[in-house]
Amino acid sequence: MITVLTTSNSAVLRQLGSRPFQRLGVRHRRATSGPEALEIIRRERPALAIVDTELPDMDGYELCAAVKNDPELRATRVMLVVGSVMTRPQLEKLGDSGCDDVFSIPAPSDELYQHAARLLNL
C-alpha cells in the first residue's frame, strides 16, 4: 500500500478520491500545517507528499527543503501545489526547494494521478 501525505487543498483531495487512486489502495494522511506535515513524514515515511506552498507556520517551500536536506527523509517524493500565477520570488523559492514535481491548480481531474504515477514509477 502506498502512503500519500497531503495538506488540506480541496482540489487535491477531490482528485485523490478518483478511480485511479482508489485502484491503488492509497493510504491517505492529511496535515494542516507545515510542522505537522514534517512530523508525519518523519514518523510514517510516505512515498509521496503533496503539499501546498502556502501553509501555516512553515510554508511548503521550507517543508520541502527540510525533507530534501534530511538524509533519512530525502527519498520521500515531494510535489508542491501552486496557484496558476506565480511571482518571481515564488519561482525562485520553488527552484531552491528541491521539490520533485509541481502541480498547478486548477487542473484537469486526472492530472494529479499522472504526476503521482510518474513520481512513484507506477
Coordinates of C-alpha atoms in Angstrom, one line a residue:
M1 CA 0.0 0.0 0.0
I2 CA 1.3 3.5 -0.9
T3 CA 1.0 6.2 1.7
V4 CA 0.4 9.7 0.4
L5 CA 0.5 12.8 2.7
T6 CA -1.4 15.9 1.6
T7 CA -2.3 19.2 3.0
S8 CA -5.9 20.4 3.1
N9 CA -6.2 21.5 -0.5
S10 CA -9.8 20.7 -1.7
A11 CA -8.7 20.3 -5.4
V12 CA -6.1 17.8 -4.4
L13 CA -8.4 15.9 -2.0
R14 CA -11.0 15.6 -4.8
Q15 CA -8.5 14.1 -7.2
L16 CA -7.2 11.7 -4.5
G17 CA -10.8 10.3 -4.4
S18 CA -10.7 9.5 -8.2
R19 CA -10.9 5.9 -9.5
P20 CA -7.1 5.6 -10.4
F21 CA -6.1 6.5 -6.8
Q22 CA -8.8 4.2 -5.4
R23 CA -7.5 1.3 -7.5
L24 CA -4.0 1.8 -6.0
G25 CA -5.4 1.5 -2.5
V26 CA -3.7 4.6 -1.4
R27 CA -3.4 5.2 2.3
H28 CA -4.0 8.9 2.8
R29 CA -2.7 11.1 5.6
R30 CA -3.6 14.8 5.9
A31 CA -1.7 17.6 7.6
T32 CA -3.0 21.2 8.3
S33 CA 0.4 22.9 8.8
G34 CA 4.0 22.6 7.7
P35 CA 5.3 21.4 11.1
E36 CA 2.5 18.7 11.3
A37 CA 3.3 17.6 7.8
L38 CA 7.0 17.3 8.6
E39 CA 6.2 15.3 11.8
I40 CA 4.0 12.9 9.7
I41 CA 6.8 12.5 7.1
R42 CA 9.3 11.7 9.8
R43 CA 7.1 9.2 11.6
E44 CA 5.4 7.5 8.6
R45 CA 7.8 7.9 5.7
P46 CA 5.1 8.3 3.0
A47 CA 6.1 7.6 -0.6
L48 CA 4.7 11.0 -1.7
A49 CA 3.9 14.3 0.0
I50 CA 1.6 16.6 -2.0
V51 CA 1.8 20.0 -0.1
D52 CA 0.6 23.5 -0.7
T53 CA 3.2 26.2 -0.9
E54 CA 1.1 28.3 1.4
L55 CA 0.9 26.7 4.9
P56 CA 0.7 28.0 8.4
D57 CA 3.9 28.1 10.5
M58 CA 6.2 26.7 7.7
D59 CA 5.5 27.2 4.0
G60 CA 5.6 24.3 1.6
Y61 CA 8.9 25.5 0.2
E62 CA 10.6 25.3 3.6
L63 CA 8.9 21.9 4.3
C64 CA 10.2 20.5 1.0
A65 CA 13.8 21.8 1.7
A66 CA 13.7 20.3 5.2
V67 CA 12.7 16.9 3.7
K68 CA 15.2 17.0 0.9
N69 CA 18.1 18.2 3.2
D70 CA 17.5 15.3 5.7
P71 CA 19.3 12.2 4.6
E72 CA 16.7 10.0 6.3
L73 CA 13.8 11.7 4.5
R74 CA 15.1 12.7 1.2
A75 CA 13.7 9.5 -0.6
T76 CA 10.2 10.9 0.1
R77 CA 8.9 12.5 -3.2
V78 CA 7.6 16.0 -2.7
M79 CA 5.1 17.6 -5.1
L80 CA 4.4 21.3 -4.4
V81 CA 0.9 22.6 -5.2
V82 CA 1.0 26.1 -6.6
G83 CA -1.6 28.6 -8.0
S84 CA -1.7 29.2 -11.7
V85 CA 0.0 32.6 -11.4
M86 CA 3.4 32.8 -9.5
T87 CA 5.6 35.8 -8.7
R88 CA 9.3 35.9 -9.4
P89 CA 10.1 35.4 -5.7
Q90 CA 7.8 32.4 -5.6
L91 CA 9.5 30.9 -8.6
E92 CA 12.9 31.4 -7.0
K93 CA 11.7 29.7 -3.8
L94 CA 10.4 26.9 -5.9
G95 CA 13.7 26.4 -7.6
D96 CA 15.5 26.4 -4.2
S97 CA 13.1 24.0 -2.5
G98 CA 14.4 20.8 -4.3
C99 CA 10.9 19.6 -5.0
D100 CA 10.4 16.6 -7.2
D101 CA 7.4 18.0 -9.1
V102 CA 5.0 20.9 -9.2
F103 CA 1.2 20.7 -9.5
S104 CA -0.6 23.8 -10.6
I105 CA -4.2 24.3 -9.7
P106 CA -6.8 24.4 -11.2
A107 CA -6.0 21.3 -13.2
P108 CA -7.9 18.7 -15.1
S109 CA -9.3 15.9 -13.0
D110 CA -6.8 13.2 -14.0
E111 CA -3.7 15.3 -14.0
L112 CA -2.7 14.7 -10.3
Y113 CA -2.7 10.9 -10.9
Q114 CA -0.5 11.3 -13.9
H115 CA 2.0 13.3 -11.9
A116 CA 1.9 10.9 -8.9
A117 CA 2.2 7.8 -11.1
R118 CA 5.3 9.3 -12.8
L119 CA 6.9 10.1 -9.4
L120 CA 6.1 6.7 -8.0
N121 CA 7.1 4.7 -11.1
L122 CA 3.7 3.2 -11.5

